[in-house]
Coordinates of C-alpha atoms in Angstrom, one line a residue:
Chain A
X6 CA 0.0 0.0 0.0
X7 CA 1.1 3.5 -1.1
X8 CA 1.4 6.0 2.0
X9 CA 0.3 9.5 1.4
X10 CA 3.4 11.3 3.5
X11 CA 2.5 15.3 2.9
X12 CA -1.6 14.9 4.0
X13 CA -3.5 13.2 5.8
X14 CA -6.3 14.2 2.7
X15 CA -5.2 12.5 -0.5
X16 CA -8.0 14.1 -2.4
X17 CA -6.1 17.7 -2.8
X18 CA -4.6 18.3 -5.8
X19 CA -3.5 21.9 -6.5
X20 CA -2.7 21.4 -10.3
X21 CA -6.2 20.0 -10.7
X22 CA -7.7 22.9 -8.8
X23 CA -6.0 25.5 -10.6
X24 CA -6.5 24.0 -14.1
X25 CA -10.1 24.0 -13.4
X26 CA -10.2 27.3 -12.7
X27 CA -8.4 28.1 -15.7
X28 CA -11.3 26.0 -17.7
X29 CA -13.8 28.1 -16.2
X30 CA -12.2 31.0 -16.5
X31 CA -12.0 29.9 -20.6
X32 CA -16.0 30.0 -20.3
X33 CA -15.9 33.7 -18.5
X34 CA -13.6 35.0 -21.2
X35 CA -15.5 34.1 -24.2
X36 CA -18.6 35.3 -22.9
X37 CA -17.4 38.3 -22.9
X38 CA -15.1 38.2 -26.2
X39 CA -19.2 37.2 -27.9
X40 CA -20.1 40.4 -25.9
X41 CA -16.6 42.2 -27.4
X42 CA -17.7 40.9 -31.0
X43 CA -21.3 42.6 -31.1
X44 CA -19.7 45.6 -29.6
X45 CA -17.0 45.7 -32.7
X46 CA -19.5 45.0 -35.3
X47 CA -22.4 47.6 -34.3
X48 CA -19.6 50.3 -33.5
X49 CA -18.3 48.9 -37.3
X50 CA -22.0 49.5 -38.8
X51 CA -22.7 53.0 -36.4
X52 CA -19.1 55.0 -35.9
X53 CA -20.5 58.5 -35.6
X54 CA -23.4 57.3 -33.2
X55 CA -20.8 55.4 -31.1
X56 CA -18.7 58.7 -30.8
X57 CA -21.7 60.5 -30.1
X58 CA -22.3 57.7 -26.9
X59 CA -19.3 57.9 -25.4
X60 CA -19.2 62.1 -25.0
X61 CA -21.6 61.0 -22.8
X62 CA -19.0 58.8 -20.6
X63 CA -16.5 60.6 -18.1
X64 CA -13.1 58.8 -18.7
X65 CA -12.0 60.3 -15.2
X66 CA -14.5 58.1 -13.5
X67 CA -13.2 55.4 -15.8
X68 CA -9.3 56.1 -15.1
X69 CA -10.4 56.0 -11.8
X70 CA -11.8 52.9 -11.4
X71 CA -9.0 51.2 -13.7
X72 CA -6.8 52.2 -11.5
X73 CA -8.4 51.0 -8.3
X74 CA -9.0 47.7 -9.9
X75 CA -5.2 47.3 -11.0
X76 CA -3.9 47.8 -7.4
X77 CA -6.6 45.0 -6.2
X78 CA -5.1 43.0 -8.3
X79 CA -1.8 43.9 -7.2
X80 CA -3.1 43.4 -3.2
X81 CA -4.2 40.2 -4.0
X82 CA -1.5 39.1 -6.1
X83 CA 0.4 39.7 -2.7
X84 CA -1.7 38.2 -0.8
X85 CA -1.0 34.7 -2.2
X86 CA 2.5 35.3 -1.8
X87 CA 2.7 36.5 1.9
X88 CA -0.1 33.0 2.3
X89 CA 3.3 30.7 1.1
X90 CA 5.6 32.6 3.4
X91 CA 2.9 32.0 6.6
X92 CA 2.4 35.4 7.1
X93 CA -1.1 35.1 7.9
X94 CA -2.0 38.7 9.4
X95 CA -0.3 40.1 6.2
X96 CA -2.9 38.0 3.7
X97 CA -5.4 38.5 5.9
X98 CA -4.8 42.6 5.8
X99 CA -3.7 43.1 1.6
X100 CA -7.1 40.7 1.6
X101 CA -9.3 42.8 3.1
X102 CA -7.7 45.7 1.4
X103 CA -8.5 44.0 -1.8
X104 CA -12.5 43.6 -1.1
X105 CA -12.1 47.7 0.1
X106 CA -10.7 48.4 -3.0
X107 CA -13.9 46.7 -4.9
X108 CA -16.2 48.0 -2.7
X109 CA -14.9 51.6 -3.9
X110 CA -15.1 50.6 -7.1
X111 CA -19.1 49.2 -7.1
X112 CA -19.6 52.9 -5.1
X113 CA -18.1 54.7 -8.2
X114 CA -20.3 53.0 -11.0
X115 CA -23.2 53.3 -8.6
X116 CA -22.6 57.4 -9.3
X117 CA -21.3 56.6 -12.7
X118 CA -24.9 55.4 -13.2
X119 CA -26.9 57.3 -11.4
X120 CA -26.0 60.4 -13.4
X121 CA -26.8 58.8 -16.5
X122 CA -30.2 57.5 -15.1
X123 CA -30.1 61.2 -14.3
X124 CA -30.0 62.4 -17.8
X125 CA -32.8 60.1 -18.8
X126 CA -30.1 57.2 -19.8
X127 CA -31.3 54.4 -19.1
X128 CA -32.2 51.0 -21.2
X129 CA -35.7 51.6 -22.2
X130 CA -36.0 54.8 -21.2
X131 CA -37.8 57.4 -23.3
X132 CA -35.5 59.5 -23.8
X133 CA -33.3 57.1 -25.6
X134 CA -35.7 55.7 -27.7
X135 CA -37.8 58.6 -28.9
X136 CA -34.7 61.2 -29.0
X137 CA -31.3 59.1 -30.2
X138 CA -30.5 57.2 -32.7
X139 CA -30.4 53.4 -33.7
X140 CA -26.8 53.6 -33.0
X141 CA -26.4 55.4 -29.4
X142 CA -29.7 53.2 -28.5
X143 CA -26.8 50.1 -29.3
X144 CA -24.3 51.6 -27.5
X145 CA -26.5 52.8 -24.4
X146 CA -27.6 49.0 -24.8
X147 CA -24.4 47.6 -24.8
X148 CA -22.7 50.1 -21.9
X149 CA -25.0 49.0 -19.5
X150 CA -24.6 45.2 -19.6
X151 CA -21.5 45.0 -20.8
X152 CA -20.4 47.7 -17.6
X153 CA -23.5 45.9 -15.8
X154 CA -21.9 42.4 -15.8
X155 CA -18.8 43.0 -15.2
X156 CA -19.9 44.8 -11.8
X157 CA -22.2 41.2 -11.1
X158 CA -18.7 39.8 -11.0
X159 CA -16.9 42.3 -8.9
X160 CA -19.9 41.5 -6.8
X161 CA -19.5 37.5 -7.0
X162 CA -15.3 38.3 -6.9
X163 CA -16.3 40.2 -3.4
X164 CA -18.2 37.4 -2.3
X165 CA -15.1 34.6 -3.2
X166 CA -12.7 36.8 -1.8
X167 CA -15.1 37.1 1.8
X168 CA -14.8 33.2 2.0
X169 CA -11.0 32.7 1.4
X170 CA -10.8 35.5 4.2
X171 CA -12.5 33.5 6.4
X172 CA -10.9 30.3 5.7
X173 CA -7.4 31.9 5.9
X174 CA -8.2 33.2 9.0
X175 CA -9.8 29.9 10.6
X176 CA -6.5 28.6 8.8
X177 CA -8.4 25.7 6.6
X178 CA -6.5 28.1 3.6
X179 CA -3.2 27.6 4.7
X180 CA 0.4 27.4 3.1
X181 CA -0.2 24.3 2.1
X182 CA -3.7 24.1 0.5
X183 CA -3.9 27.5 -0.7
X184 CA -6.0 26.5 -3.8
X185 CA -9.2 28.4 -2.7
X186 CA -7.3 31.9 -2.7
X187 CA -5.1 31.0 -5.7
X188 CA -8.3 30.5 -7.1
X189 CA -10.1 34.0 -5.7
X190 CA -7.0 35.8 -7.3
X191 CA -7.2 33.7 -11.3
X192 CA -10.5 35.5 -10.8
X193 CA -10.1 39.0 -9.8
X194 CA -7.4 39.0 -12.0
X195 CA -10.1 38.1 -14.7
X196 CA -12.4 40.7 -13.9
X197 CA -9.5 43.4 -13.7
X198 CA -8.6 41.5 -17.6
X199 CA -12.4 42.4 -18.6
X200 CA -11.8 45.8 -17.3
X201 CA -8.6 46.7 -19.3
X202 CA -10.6 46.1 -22.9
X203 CA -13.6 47.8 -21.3
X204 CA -12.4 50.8 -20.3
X205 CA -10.7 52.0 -23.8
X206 CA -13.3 50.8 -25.7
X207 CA -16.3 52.1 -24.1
X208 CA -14.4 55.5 -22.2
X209 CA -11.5 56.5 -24.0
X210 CA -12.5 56.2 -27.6
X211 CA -14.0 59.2 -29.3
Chain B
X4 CA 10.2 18.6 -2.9
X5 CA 7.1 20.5 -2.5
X6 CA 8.2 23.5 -1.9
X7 CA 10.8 24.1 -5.1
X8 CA 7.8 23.6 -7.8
X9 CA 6.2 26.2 -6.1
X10 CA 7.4 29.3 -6.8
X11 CA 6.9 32.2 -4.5
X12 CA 6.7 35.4 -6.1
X13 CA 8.4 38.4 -4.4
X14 CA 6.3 41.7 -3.6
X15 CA 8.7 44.0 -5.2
X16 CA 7.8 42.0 -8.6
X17 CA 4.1 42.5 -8.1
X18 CA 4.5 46.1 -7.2
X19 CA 6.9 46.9 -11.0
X20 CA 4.2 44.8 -12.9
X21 CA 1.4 47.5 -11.5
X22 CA 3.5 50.3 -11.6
X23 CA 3.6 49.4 -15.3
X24 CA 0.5 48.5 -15.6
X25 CA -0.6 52.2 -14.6
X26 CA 2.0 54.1 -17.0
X27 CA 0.5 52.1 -20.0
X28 CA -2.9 53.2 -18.4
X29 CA -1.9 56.6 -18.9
X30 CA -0.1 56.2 -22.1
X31 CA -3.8 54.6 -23.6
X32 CA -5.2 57.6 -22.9
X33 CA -3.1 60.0 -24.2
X34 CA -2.9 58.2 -27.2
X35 CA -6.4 58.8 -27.9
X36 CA -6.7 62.3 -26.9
X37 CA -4.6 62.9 -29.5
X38 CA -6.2 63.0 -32.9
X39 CA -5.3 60.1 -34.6
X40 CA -8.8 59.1 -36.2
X41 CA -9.3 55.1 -36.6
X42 CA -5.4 54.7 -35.7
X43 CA -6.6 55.7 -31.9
X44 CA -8.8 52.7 -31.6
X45 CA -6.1 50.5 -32.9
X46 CA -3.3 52.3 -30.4
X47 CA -6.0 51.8 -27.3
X48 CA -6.3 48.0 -28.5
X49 CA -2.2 47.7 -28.5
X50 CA -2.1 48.9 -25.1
X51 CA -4.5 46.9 -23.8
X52 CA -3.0 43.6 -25.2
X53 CA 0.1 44.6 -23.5
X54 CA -1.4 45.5 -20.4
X55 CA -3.3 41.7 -20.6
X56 CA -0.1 40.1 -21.3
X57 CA 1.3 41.7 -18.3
X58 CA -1.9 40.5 -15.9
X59 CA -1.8 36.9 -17.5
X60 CA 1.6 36.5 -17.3
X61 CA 2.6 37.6 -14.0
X62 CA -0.5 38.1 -11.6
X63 CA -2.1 35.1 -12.9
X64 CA 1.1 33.3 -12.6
X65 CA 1.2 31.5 -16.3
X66 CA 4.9 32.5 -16.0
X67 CA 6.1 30.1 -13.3
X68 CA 2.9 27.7 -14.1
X69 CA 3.4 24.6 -16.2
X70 CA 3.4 25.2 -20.0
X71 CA 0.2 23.6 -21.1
X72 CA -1.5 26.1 -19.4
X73 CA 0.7 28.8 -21.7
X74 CA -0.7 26.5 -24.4
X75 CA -4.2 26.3 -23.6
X76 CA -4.4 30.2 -23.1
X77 CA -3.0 30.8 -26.4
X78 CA -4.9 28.5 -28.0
X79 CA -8.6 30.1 -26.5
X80 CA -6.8 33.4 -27.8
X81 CA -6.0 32.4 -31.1
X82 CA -9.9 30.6 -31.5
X83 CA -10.9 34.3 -30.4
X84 CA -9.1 36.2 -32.9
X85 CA -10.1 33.3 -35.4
X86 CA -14.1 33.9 -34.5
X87 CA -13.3 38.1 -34.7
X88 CA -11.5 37.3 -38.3
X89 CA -14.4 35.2 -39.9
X90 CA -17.4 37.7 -38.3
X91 CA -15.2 40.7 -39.9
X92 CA -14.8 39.2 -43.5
X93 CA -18.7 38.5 -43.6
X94 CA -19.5 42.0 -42.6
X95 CA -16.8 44.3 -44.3
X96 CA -17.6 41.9 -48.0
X97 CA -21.5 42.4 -47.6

């Protein structure tokens, strides 16, 4: 009989953990490349109507928020490293750092949002459909879920990052199964990945 | 024997990655405040990749990972790109 020497559970397997994250993570990205592909070909079809949408934007707010998701990835990034050198009140603090960080960032598109519901933007709303075009209508469109599900993940990402928290702290996340916040970063790392194509194309471009 | 596959990344490396991670930030934005018509897209898109390599590579670790997942990444990027080609060449040849 084979003796398992490292664990007393033989049923952890960090590569297998990690690679399927990575498969789901596959699933995540393509989702939004389809979203990234309508975008391209209606802003192909409508370019001045897609100009005219994002004057509408404030790129500050954007710039903003691109750069409080980069250093949450960077505190979590971190995180996992001061995890493998047992530093457990330093994960535990760039951790809840990290879910700060998104919180900030859910509290800046909440305003980002509300301004635009403000002006009468909203998907549906009269305003865009009796006074803009086809065109800004598609962008509107696409702005808010594009913009919207990329915050349902920052929300879900919060939510991950919560639990490997806890479990760091009650220490079942520990140097040596460290697969659940491994796992929370491939994530945020994902949405910050979302966020870097999202931000030019919908912000910056005019 | 555990502990030499995994690699532990130092802080100071995270900490470069973001601070270039935030300069190409700024450089995509200047780029299209400047007036370079349908080239400003295009310069946005270039920083971008960059910037994704940069996140791929080193805060989701595919740099010290094994390569098949260098492999498998590339591959879902390349089907990508493939899917972006073929929707292009049936729109821009209607």
């Amino acid at each position: 009989m084979e003796q398992v020497s490292q664990h007393a559970d033989p049923h952890y397997d960090q590569e297998a953990n990690k690679l399927g994250m990575w498969l789901f993570i596959f699933t995540e990205l393509l989702l939004f490349g389809g979203l990234f592909i309508v975008y391209s070909i209606y802003r192909f079809l409508n370019p001045e109507a897609f100009q005219l949408g994002a004057h509408e934007l404030n790129p500050t707010i954007g710039a903003i928020n691109t750069i409080i998701l980069l250093v949450s990835s960077m505190t979590i990034a971190m995180s996992t490293s001061s995890l493998q050198k047992k530093n457990k009140g330093l994960t535990v603090l760039l951790l809840e750092i990290t879910i700060m960080l998104a919180l900030v960032f859910l509290i800046n598109k909440y305003f980002e949002w509300g301004v635009k519901f403000d002006h009468g933007i909203w998907p549906g709303s009269e305003h865009l459909i009796n006074d803009m075009s086809r065109g800004e209508i598609l962008f509107f469109g696409l702005y808010f879920v594009m913009t919207g599900l990329h915050a349902l993940h920052i929300i879900v990402g919060m939510i991950i990052i919560i639990v490997a928290l806890k479990r760091v702290q009650n220490g079942t996340v520990n140097e040596n199964r460290s697969s659940l916040l491994d796992n929370a970063g491939l994530y945020w790392h994902l949405v910050d990945l979302i966020w870097i194509f999202l931000f030019p194309l919908f912000y910056l471009i005019h | 024997m555990e502990k030499e596959k995994h690699h532990i990344v130092p802080y100071k490396t995270y900490f470069y990655i973001l601070i270039s991670l935030l300069v190409l930030t700024f450089m995509s934005i200047g780029i299209t405040k400047i007036n370079l018509g349908g080239y400003s897209v295009l310069g946005a898109l270039i920083f971008s990749t960059i910037k994704s390599v940069l996140v791929l590579y080193w805060f989701m670790h595919l740099k010290f990972d094994q390569p098949f997942l260098r492999f498998m990444v590339g591959f879902v990027t390349l089907v990508f790109l493939a899917v972006i080609f073929i929707t292009f060449l049936d729109y821009y040849y209607r």
